[in-house]
Short mmCIF file of C-alpha atoms in Angstrom, two decimals:
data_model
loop_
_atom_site.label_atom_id
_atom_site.label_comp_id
_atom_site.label_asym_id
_atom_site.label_seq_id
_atom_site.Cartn_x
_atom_site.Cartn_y
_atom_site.Cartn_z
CA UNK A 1 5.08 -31.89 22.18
CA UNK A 2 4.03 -34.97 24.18
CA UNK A 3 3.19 -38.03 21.50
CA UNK A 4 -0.42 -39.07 22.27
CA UNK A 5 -1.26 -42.60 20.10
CA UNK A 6 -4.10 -43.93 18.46
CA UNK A 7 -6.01 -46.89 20.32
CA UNK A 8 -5.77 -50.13 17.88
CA UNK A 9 -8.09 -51.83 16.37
CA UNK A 10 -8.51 -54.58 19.03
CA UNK A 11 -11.29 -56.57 21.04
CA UNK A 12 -12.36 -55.19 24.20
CA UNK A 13 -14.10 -57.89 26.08
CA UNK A 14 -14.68 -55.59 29.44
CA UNK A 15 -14.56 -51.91 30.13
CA UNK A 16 -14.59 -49.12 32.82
CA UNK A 17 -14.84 -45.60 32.32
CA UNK A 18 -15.34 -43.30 35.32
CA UNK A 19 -14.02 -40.23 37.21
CA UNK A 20 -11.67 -40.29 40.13
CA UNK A 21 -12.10 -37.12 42.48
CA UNK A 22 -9.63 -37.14 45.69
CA UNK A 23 -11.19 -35.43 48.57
CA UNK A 24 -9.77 -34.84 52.13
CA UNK A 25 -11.63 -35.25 54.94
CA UNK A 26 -11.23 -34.08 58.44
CA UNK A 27 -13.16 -33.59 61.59
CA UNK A 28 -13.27 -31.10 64.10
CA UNK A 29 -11.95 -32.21 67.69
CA UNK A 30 -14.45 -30.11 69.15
CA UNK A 31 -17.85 -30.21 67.13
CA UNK A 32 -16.85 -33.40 65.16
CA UNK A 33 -18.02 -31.22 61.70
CA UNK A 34 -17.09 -32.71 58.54
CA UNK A 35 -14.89 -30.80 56.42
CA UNK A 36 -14.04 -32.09 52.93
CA UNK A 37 -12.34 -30.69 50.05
CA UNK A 38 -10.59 -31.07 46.78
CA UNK A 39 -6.89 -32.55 47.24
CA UNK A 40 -6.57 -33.09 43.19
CA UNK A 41 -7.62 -32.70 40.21
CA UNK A 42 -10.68 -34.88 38.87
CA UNK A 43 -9.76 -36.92 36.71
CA UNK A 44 -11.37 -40.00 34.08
CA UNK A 45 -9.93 -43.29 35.01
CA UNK A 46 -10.58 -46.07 32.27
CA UNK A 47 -10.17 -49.90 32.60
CA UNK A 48 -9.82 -52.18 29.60
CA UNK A 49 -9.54 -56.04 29.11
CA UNK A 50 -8.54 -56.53 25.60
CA UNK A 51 -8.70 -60.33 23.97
CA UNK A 52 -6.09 -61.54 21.86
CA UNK A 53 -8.00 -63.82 19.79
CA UNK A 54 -10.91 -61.14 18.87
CA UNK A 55 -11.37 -59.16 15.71
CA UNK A 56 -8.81 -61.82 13.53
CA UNK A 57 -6.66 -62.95 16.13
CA UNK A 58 -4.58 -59.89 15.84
CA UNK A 59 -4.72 -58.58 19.46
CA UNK A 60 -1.84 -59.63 21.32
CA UNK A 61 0.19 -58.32 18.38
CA UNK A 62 -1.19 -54.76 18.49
CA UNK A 63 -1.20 -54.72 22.45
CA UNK A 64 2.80 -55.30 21.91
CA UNK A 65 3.06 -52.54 19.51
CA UNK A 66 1.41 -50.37 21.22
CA UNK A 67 3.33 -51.20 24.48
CA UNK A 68 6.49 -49.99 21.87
CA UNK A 69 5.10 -46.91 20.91
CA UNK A 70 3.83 -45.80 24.57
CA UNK A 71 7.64 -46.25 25.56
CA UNK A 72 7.24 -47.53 28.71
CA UNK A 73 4.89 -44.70 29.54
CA UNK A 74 6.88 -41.80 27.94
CA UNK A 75 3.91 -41.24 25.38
CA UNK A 76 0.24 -41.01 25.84
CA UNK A 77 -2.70 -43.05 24.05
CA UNK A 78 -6.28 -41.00 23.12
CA UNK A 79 -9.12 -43.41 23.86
CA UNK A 80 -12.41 -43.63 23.59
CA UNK A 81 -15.62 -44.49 26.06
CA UNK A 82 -17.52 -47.64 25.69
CA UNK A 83 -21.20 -47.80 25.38
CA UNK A 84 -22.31 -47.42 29.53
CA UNK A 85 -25.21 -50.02 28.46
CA UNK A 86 -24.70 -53.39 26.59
CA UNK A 87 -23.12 -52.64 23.65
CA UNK A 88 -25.56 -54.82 21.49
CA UNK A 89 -28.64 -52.58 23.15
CA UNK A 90 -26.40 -49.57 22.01
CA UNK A 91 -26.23 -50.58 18.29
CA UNK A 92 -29.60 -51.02 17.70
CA UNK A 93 -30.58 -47.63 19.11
CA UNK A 94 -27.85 -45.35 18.00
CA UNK A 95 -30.19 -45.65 14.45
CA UNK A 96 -32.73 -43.11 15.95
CA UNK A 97 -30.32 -41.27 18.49
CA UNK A 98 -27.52 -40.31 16.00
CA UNK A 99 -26.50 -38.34 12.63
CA UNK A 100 -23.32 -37.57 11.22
CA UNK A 101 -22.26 -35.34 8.03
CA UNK A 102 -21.75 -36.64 4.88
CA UNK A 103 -18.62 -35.45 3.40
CA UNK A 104 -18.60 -35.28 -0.19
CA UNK A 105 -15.53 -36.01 -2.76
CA UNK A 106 -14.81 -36.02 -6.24
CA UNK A 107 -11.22 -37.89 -6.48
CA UNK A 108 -9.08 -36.14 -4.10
CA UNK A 109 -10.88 -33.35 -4.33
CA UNK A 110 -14.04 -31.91 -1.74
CA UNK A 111 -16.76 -31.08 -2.85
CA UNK A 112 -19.59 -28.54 -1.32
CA UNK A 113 -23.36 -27.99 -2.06
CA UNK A 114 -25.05 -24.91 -1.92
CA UNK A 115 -28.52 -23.76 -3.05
CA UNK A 116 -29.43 -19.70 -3.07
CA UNK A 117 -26.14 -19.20 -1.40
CA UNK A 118 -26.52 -21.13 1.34
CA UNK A 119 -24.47 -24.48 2.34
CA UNK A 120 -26.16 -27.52 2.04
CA UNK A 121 -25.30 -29.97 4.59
CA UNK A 122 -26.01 -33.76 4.09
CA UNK A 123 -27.13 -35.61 6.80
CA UNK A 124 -26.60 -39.59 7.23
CA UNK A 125 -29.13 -40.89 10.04
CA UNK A 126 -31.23 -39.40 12.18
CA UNK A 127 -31.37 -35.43 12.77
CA UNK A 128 -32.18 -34.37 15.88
CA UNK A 129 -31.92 -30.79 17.39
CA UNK A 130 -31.98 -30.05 20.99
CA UNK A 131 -31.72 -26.35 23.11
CA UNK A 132 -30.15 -26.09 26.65
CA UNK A 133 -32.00 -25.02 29.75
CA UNK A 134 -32.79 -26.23 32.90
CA UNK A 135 -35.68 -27.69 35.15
CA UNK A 136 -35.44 -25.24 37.98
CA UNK A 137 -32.68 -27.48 39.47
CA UNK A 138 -30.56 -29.28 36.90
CA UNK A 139 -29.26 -28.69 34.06
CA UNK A 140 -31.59 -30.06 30.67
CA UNK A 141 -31.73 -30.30 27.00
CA UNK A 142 -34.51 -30.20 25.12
CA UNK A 143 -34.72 -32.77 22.36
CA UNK A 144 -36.40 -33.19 19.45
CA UNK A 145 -37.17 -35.52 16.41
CA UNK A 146 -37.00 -38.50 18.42
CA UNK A 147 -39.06 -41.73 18.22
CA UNK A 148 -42.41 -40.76 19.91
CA UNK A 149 -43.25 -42.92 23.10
CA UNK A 150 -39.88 -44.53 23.43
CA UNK A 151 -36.89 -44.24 25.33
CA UNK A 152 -34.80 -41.71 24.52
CA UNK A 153 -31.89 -41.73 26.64
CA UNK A 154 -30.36 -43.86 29.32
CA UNK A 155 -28.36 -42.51 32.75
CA UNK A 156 -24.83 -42.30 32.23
CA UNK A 157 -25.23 -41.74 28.20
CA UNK A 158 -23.36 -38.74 26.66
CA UNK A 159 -24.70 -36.67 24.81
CA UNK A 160 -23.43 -33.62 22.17
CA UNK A 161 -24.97 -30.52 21.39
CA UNK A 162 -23.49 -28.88 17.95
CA UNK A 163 -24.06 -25.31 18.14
CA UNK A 164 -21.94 -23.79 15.24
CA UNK A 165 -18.68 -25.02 14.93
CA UNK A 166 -18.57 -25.65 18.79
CA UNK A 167 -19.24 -28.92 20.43
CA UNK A 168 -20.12 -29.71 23.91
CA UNK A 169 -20.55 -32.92 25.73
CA UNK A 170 -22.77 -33.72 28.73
CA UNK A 171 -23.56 -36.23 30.08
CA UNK A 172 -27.20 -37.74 31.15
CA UNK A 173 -28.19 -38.21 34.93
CA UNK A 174 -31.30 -40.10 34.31
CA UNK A 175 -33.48 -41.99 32.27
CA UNK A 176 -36.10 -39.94 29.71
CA UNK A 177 -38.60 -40.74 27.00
CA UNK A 178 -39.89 -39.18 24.47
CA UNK A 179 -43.41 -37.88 24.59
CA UNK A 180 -46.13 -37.98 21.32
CA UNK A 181 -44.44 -35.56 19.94
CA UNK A 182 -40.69 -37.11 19.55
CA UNK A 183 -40.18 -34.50 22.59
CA UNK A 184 -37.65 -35.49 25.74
CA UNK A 185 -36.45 -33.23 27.91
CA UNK A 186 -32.57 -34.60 29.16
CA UNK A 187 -31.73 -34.29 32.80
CA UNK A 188 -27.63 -33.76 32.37
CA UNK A 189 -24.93 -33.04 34.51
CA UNK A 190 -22.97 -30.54 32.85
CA UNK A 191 -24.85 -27.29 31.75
CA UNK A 192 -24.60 -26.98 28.26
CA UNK A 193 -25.04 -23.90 26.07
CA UNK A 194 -27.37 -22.56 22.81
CA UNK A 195 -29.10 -24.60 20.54
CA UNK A 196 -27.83 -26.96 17.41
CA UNK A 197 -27.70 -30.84 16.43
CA UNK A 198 -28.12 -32.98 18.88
CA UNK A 199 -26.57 -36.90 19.34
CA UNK A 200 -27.07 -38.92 22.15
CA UNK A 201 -25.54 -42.14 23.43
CA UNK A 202 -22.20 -41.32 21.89
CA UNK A 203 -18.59 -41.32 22.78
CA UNK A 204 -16.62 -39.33 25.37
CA UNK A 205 -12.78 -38.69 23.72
CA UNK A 206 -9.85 -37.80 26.44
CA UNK A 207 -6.05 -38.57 26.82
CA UNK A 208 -4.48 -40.87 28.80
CA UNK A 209 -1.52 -42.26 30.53
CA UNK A 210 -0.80 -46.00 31.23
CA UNK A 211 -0.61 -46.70 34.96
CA UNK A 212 -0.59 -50.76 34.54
CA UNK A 213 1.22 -51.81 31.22
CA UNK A 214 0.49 -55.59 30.70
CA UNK A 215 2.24 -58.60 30.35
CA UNK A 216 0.49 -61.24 28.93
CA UNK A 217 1.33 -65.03 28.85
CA UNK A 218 -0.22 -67.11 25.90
CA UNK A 219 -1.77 -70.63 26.79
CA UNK A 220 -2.49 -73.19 24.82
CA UNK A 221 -6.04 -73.75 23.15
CA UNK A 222 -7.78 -70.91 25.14
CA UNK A 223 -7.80 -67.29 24.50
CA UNK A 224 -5.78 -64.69 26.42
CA UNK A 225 -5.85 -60.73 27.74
CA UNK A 226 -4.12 -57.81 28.20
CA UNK A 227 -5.78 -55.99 31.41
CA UNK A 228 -4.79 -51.77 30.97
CA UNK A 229 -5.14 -49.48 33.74
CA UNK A 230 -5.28 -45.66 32.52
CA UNK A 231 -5.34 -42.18 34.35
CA UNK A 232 -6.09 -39.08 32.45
CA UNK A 233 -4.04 -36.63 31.22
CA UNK A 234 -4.78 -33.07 30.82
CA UNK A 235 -2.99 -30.77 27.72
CA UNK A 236 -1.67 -28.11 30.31
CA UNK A 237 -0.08 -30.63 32.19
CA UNK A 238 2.55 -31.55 29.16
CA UNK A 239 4.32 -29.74 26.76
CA UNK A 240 1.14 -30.00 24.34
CA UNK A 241 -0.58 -32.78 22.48
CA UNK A 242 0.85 -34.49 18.78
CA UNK A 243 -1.64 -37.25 17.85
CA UNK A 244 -0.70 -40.34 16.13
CA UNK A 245 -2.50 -43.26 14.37
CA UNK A 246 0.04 -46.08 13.47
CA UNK A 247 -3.14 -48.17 12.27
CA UNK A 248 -4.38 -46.36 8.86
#
């Protein structure tokens, strides 16, 4: 098993997440036709600029403890996206985009709800619920219980649809509001499947590989950065996945 860490709990003062996909192209001597295909597999490609000073000054330390634990690029690190609009814009509206479970202890112990037989699940934010389709041409999904008359999502946004205990991630191609009714209707790129709880403007989760580990020399009175470079890394392409979080 490959050993895939945690990303720390550090300052991220810029960001890049996007896909790479290597074509070939050739021409024909005679026509001059185009002819383009595939030469590898597409793959996310992530950028991040992480301050040292940020979040309790503690950056630069978990940046070198991290370069320990990656072993010079033996290991892997699972990371996260970043919000594709400014973050501050993506706080305030993940209130009426978003939900998550509430999972219910007593001690050590959980503990479930049911009424009539049936599980009671406990919601924290906003529900929405959303069914898969498409407009004739792309992909969609149908949302509901959104704010009526306001935006509902933004291009470039992912989205999840939680249809049983499967979840699937697309992600939006442009922007779409929600009608009178708290209706939008989601142009995405990926076609999606069934019908469940829906969240929108969340994060996309993959696996990665350091191609740039940083050195970083501190200054004096100013603030300093590690700059990361990272390729994806897909689970059939190792020996498996073991995930690790040296933080908690």
């Amino acid at each position: 098993m490959t050993l895939v860490y945690a990303w720390p709990p550090v300052g991220v003062v810029a960001s890049e997440w996007t896909i790479d996909a290597p074509v070939n192209v050739s021409r024909s001597l005679i026509t001059g036709a185009r002819r383009v295909s595939a030469t590898q597999r597409r793959r996310r490609m992530v950028s991040l600029e992480v301050s040292s000073l940020a979040r309790g000054a503690n950056g630069a330390g978990y940046m070198e403890m991290l370069k320990r634990f990656i072993d010079g690029g033996v290991n892997l690190i699972r990371l996260e996206s970043r919000p594709v609009n400014w973050w501050a814009d993506a706080q305030i509206e993940a209130s009426g985009r978003q939900s998550r479970e509430v999972q219910w202890r007593s001690g050590s112990e959980d503990v479930s709800w049911d009424q009539d037989g049936s599980d009671v699940i406990w919601i924290d934010g906003t529900l929405l619920s959303g069914t898969a389709g498409s407009d004739g041409t792309f992909p969609t999904l149908t949302v509901s219980g959104l704010t009526p008359n306001r935006r509902a999502a933004r291009p470039g946004e992912f989205v999840t649809l939680k249809s049983g205990g499967t979840v699937q991630t697309g992600q939006v191609v442009t922007e779409a509001f929600a009608n009178a009714q708290g209706v939008a209707v989601l142009r995405i790129f990926e076609a999606l499947t069934g019908s469940g709880i829906v969240n929108i403007g969340v994060s996309e989760s993959a696996v990665f590989e350091a191609t740039t580990i940083p050195r970083a020399v501190q200054p004096l009175n100013v603030d300093w950065s590690y700059s990361w470079q990272f390729a994806q890394v897909f689970e059939d392409e190792v020996d498996g996945f073991e995930e690790v979080d040296p933080w908690n």
